[in-house]
Short mmCIF file of C-alpha atoms in Angstrom, two decimals:
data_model
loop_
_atom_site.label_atom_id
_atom_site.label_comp_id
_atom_site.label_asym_id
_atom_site.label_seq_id
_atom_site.Cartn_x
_atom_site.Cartn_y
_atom_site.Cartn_z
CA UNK A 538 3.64 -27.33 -5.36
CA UNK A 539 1.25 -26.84 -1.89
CA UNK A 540 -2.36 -27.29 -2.64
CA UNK A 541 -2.59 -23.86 -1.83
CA UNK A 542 -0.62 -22.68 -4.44
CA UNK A 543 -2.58 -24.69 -6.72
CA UNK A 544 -5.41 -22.65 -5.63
CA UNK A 545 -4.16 -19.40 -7.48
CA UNK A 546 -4.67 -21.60 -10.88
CA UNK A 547 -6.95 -20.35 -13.53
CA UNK A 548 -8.01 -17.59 -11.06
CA UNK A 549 -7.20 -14.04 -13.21
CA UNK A 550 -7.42 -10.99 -11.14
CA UNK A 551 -6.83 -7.45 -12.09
CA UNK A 552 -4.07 -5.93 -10.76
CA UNK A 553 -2.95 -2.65 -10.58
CA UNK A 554 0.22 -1.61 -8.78
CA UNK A 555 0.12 2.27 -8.03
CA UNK A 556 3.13 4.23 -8.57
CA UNK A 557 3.08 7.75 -6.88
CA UNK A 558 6.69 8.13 -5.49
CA UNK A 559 10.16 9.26 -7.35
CA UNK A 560 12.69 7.13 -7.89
CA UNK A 561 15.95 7.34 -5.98
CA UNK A 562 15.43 9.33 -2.98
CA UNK A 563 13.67 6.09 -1.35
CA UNK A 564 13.49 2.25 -2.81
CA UNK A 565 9.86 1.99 -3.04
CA UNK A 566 9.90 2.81 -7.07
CA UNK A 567 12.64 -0.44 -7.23
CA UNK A 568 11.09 -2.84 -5.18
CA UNK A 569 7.39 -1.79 -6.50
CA UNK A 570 9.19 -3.31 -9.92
CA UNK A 571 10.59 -6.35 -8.37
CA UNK A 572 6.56 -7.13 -7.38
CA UNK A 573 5.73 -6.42 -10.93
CA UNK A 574 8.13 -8.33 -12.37
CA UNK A 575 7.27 -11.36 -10.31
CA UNK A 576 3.33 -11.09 -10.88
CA UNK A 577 4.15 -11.48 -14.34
CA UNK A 578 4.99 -15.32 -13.52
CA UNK A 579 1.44 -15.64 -12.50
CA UNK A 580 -0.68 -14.53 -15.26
CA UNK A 581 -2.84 -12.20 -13.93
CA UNK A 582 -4.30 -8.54 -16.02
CA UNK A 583 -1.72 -6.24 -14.80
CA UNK A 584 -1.50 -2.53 -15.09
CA UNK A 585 0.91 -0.26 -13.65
CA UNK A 586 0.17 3.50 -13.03
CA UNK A 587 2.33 6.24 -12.91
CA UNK A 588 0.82 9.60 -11.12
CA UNK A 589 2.30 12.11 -9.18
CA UNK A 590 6.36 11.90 -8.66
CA UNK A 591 5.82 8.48 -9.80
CA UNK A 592 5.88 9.92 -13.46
CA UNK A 593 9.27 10.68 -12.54
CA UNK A 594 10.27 6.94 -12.15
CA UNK A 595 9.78 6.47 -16.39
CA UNK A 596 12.20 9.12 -17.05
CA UNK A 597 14.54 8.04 -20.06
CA UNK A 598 16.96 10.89 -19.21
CA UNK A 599 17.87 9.18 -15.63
CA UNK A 600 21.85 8.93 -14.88
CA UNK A 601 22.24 7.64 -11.56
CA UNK A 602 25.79 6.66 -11.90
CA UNK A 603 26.64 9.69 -9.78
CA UNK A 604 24.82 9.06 -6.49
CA UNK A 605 26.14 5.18 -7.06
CA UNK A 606 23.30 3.86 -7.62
CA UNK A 607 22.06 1.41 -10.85
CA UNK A 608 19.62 3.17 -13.24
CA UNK A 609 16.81 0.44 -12.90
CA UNK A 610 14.78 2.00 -15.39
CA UNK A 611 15.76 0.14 -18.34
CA UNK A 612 14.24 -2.72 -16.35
CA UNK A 613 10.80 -1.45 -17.32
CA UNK A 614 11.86 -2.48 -20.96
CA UNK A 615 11.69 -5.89 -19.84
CA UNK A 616 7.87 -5.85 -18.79
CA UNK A 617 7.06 -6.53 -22.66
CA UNK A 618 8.65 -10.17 -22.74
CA UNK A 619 6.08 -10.52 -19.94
CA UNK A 620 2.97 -9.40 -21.78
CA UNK A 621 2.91 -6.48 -19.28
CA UNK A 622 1.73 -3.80 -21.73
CA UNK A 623 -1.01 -1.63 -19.65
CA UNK A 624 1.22 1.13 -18.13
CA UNK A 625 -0.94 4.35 -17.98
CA UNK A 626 0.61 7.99 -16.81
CA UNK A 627 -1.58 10.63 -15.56
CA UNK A 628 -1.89 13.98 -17.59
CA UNK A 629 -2.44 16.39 -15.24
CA UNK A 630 0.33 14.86 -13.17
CA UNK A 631 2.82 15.36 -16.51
CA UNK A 632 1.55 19.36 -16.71
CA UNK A 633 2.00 19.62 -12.96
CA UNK A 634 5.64 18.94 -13.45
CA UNK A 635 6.65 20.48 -16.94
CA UNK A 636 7.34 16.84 -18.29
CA UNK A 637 6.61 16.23 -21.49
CA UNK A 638 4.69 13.18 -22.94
CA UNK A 639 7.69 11.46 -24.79
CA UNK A 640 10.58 11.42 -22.80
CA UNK A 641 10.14 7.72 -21.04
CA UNK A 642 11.96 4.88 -21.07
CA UNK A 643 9.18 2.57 -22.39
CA UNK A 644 5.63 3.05 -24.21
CA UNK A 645 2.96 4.20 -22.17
CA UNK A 646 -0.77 5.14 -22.37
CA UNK A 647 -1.54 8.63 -21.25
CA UNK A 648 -4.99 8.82 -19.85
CA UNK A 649 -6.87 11.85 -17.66
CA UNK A 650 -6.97 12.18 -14.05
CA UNK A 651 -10.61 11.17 -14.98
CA UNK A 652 -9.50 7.89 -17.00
CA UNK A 653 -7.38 6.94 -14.32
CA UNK A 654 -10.01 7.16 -11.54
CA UNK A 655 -12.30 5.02 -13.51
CA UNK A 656 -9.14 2.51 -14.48
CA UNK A 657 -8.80 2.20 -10.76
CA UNK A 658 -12.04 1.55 -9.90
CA UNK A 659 -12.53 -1.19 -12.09
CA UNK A 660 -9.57 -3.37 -10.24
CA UNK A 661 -10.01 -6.19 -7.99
CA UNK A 662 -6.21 -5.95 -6.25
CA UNK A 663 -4.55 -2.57 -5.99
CA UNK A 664 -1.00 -2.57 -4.49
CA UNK A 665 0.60 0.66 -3.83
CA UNK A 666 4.15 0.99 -1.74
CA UNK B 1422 -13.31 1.05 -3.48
CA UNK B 1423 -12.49 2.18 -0.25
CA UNK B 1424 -9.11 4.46 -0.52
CA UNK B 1425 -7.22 5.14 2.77
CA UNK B 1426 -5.19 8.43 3.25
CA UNK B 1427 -2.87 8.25 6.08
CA UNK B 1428 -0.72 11.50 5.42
CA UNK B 1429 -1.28 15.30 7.13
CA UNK B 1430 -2.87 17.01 4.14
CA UNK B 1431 -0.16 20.14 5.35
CA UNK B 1432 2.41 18.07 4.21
CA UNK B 1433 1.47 16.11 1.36
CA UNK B 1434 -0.83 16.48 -1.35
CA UNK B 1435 -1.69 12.83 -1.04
CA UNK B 1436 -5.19 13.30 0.08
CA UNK B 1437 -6.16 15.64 -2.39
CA UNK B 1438 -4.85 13.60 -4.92
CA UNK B 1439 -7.10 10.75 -3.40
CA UNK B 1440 -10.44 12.55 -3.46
CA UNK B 1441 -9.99 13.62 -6.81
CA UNK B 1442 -9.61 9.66 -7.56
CA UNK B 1443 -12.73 8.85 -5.86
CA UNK B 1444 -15.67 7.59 -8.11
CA UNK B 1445 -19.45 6.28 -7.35
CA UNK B 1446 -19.72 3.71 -5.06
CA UNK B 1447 -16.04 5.07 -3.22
CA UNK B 1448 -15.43 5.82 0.34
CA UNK B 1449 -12.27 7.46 1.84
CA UNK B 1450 -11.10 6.34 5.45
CA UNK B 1451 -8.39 8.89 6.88
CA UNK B 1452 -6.25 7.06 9.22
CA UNK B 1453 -3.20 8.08 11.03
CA UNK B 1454 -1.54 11.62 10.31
CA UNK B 1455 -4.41 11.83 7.85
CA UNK B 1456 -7.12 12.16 10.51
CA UNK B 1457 -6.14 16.01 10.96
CA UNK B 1458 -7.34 16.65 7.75
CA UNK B 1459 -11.29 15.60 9.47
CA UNK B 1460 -10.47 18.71 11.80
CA UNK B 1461 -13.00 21.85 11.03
CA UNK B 1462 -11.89 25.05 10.39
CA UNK B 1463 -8.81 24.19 8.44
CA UNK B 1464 -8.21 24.44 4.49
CA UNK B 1465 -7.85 20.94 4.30
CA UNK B 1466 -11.49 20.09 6.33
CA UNK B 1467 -12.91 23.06 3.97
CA UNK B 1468 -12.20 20.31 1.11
CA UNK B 1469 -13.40 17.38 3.10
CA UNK B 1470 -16.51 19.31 3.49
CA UNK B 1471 -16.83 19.17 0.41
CA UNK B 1472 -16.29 15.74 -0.48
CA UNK B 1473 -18.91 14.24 2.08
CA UNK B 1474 -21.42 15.36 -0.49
CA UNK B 1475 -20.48 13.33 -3.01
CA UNK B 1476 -18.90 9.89 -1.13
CA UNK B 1477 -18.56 8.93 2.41
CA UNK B 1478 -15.75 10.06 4.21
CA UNK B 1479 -14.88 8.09 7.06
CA UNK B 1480 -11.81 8.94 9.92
CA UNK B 1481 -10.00 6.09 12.10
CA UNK B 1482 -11.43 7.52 15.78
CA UNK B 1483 -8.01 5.42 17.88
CA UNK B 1484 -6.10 7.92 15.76
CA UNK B 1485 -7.89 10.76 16.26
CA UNK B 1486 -8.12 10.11 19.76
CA UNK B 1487 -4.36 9.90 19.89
CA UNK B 1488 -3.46 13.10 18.28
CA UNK B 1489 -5.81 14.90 20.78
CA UNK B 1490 -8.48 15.74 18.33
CA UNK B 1491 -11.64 15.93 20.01
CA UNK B 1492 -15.32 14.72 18.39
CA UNK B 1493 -16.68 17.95 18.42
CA UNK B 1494 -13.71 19.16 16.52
CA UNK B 1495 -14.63 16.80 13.57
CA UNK B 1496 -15.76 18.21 10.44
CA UNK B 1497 -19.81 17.57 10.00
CA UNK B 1498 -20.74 14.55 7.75
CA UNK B 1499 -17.58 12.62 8.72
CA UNK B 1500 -18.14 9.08 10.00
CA UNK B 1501 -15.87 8.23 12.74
CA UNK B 1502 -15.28 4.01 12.93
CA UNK B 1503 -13.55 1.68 15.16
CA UNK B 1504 -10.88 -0.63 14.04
CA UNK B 1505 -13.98 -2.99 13.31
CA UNK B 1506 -15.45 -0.74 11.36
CA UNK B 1507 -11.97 0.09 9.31
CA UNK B 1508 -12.52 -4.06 8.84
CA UNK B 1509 -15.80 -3.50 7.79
CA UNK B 1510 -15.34 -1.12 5.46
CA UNK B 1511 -12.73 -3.33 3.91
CA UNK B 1512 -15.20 -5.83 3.58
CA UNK B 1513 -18.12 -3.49 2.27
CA UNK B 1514 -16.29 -2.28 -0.74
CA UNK B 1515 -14.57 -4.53 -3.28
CA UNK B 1516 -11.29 -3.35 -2.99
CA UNK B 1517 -8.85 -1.09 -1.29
CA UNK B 1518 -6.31 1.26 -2.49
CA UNK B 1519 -3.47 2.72 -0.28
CA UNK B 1520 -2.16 6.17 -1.01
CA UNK B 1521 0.33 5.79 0.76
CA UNK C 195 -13.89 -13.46 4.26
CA UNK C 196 -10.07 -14.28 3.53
CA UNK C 197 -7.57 -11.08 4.55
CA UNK C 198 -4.51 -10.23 3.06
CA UNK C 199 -2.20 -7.96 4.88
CA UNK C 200 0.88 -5.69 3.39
CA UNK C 201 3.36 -4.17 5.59
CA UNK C 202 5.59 -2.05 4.01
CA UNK C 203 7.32 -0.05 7.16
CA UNK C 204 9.14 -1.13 10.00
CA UNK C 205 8.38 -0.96 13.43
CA UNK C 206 8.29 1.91 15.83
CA UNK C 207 9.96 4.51 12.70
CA UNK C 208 5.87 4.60 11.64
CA UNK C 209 2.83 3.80 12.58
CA UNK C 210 2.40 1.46 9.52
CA UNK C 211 3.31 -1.98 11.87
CA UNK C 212 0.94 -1.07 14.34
CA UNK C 213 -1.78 0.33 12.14
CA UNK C 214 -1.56 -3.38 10.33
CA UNK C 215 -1.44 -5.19 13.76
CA UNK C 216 -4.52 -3.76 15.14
CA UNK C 217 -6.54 -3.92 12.14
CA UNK C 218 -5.45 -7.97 11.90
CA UNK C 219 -6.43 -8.42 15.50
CA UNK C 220 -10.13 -6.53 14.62
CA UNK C 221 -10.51 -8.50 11.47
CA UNK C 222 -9.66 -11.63 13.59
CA UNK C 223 -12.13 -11.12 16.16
CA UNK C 224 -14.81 -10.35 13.51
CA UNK C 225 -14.46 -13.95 12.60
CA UNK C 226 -12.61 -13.38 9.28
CA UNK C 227 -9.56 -15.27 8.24
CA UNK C 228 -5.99 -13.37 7.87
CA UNK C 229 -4.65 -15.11 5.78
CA UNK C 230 -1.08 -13.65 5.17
CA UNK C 231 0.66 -10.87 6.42
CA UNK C 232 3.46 -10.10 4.13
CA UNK C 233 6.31 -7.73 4.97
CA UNK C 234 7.96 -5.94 2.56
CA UNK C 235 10.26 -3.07 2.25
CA UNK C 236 11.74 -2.34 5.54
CA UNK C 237 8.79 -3.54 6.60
CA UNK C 238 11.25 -6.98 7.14
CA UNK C 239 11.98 -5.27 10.30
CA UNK C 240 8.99 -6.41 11.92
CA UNK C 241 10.46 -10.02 11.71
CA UNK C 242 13.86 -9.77 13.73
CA UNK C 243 14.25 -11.39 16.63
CA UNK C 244 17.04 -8.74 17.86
CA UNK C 245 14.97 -6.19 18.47
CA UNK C 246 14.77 -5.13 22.16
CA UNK C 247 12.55 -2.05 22.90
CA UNK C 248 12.13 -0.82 26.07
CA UNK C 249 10.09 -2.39 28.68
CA UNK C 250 7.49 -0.46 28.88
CA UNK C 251 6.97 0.01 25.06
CA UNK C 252 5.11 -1.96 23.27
CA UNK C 253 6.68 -5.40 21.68
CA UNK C 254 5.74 -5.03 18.31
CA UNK C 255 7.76 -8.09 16.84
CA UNK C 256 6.86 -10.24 20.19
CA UNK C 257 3.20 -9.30 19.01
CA UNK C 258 3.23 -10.68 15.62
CA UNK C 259 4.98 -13.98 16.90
CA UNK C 260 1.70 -14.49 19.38
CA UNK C 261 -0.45 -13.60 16.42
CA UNK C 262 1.13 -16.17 14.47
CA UNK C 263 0.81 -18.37 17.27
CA UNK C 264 -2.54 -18.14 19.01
CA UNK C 265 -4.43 -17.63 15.03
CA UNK C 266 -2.21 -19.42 13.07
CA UNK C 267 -1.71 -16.20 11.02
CA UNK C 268 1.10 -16.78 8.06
CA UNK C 269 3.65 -14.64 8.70
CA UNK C 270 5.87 -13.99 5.29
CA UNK C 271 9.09 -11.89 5.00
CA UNK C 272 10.28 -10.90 1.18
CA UNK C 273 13.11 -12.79 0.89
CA UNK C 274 14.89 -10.15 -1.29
CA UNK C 275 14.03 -7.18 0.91
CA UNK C 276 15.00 -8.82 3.78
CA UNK C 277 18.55 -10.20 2.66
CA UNK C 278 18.82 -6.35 1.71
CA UNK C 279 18.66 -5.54 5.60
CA UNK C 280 20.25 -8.44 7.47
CA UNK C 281 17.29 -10.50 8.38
CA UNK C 282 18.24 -13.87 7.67
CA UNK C 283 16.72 -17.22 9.47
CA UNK C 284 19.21 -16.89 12.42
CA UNK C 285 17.74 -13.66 13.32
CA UNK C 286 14.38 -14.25 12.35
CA UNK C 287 11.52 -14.34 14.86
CA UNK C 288 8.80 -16.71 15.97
CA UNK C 289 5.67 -17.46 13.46
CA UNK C 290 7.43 -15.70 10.68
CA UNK C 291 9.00 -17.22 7.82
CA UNK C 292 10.78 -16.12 4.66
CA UNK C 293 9.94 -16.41 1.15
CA UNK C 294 9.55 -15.00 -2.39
CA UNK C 295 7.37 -12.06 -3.21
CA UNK C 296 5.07 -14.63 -5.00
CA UNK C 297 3.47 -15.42 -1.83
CA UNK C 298 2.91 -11.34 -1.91
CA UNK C 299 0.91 -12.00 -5.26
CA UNK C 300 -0.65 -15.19 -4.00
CA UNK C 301 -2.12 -13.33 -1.21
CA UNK C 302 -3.50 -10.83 -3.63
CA UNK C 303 -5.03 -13.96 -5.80
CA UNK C 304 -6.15 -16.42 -2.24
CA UNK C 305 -7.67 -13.85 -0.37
CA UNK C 306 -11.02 -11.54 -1.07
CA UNK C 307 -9.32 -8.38 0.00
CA UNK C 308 -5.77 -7.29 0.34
CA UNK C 309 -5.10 -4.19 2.57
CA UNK C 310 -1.82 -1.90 2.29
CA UNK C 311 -0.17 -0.02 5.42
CA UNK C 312 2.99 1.79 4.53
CA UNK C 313 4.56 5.41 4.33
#
């Protein structure tokens, strides 16, 4: 290990990876997971939030196996092993779209637009792709 | 925090999304295709308008300059900053989020 | 004050690469340290050495190379995202180097603010 890896030790940051795109029609939702899944190895307060088409990323309905694609949705399953707990979905985002509150793939929190502004506020590293 | 918007607010509803994520102490810089939404008489500056009341709203000027937008143009209460004042803004708040 | 950079678009499709590059160079001259620049997405793009625009463009990858060089900016490619779209070491730039998406997070930890250009 560099000395300035050893740098990141004991150092706990909050971060929050922002999830605002739909899955599929680009690779931002899958790689956005690959970062998650890889901060988990580095025990910092994560959260992930789903608003806008990125509430469509949870869906448990997905079948991708038509476009050829894998259904990388299940992976989100795996964010519990990892103490990765804090995944929040925006209401209003849910209503804008007709989805209902119990259709995802994993738990989630449901918060407010409101809720979620103040949830983002309070973070010290916010990565969004 | 300082959120950046960097999408035409005609084609996205990215920056409208953004402002209504914006809480005390929050600035929004518009950068890129977002910088059209700084432009008065349009339904999107109508909302900026808005918004300067309650946080600053700041636009990238190289990118306004680009898309032929002149200064005048700008809706009233809008800061327009330099690339050293985008990095100063990043430093002035303590954090940045990307609606990208 | 330590920088952190994310590029998540390559170059000349949007204006994410140069967006990134000329906010580095203004944080630079302010006297603050970059101290990553991590590519992501096809944001790997930025990193190939095969990339010939035309003359009187601008040479976005030759940029980040003389970045790297002249301030000893880190230059990081996602390993993963970049064997995804045929950048490999043979093809790989000046100043830039690939890695794991750890250094991504790293940056995030290391440095006092971590800035996002993308799509």
């Amino acid at each position: 290990m560099s000395m300035e890896e050893g740098e990141t030790t004991g150092v706990v940051k909050r971060f929050l990876f922002v999830n605002r795109k739909a899955p599929y029609g680009t690779i931002y939702a899958l790689e956005a997971l690959e970062v998650v899944l890889i901060t988990a190895a580095f025990d910092q307060d994560v959260s992930l939030a789903f608003l806008d088409d990125g509430v469509y990323q949870l869906l448990k309905t997905a079948d991708p196996t038509g476009i050829g694609m894998k259904n990388f949705a299940p992976t989100y399953r795996a964010l519990d092993d990892y103490d990765i707990t804090k995944l929040f979905v925006e209401r209003e985002s849910l209503e804008e779209r007709g989805l209902p509150e119990d259709n995802f793939v994993v738990p989630v929190t449901v918060i407010s637009r409101a809720e979620m502004a103040d949830m983002m506020a309070a973070q010290d590293v916010v990565l969004s792709f | 925090m300082l959120h950046t918007v960097n999408k035409s607010p005609l084609q996205s509803r990215t920056l409208e999304q953004c402002l209504a994520h914006v809480r005390p102490g929050g600035a929004v810089l518009l950068i890129e295709d977002a910088v059209y939404a700084a432009t008065a008489r349009t339904a999107a500056g109508a909302q900026i308008e808005k918004s300067v009341a309650q946080f600053p709203v700041y636009v990238l000027e190289p990118d306004l300059k680009a898309r032929g937008i002149a200064s005048k143009d700008v809706v009233k209460g809008v800061t327009a900053v330099d690339y050293a004042g985008f990095v100063k803004l990043v430093t002035e708040h303590d954090a940045v989020q990307a609606w990208l | 004050m330590k920088i952190g950079i994310l590029v998540n678009e390559g170059p000349y499709q949007h204006q994410a690469a140069d967006s990134a590059y000329q906010f580095a160079v203004a944080a630079l001259k302010a006297g603050h340290q970059v101290q990553r620049i991590f590519f992501y997405h096809d944001g790997v793009h930025n990193a190939s050495s095969l990339t010939e625009p035309p003359r009187d463009d601008r040479q976005i990858v030759q940029r980040w190379s003389q970045l790297a060089e002249e301030h000893k900016v880190d230059l990081v490619v996602c390993i993963a995202a970049a064997l995804r779209r045929g950048i490999r070491e043979q093809n790989l730039a000046p100043g830039f180097r690939i890695s794991g998406l750890g250094q991504l997070v790293e940056s995030g930890i290391q440095a006092d603010r971590l800035v996002v250009f993308g799509d």
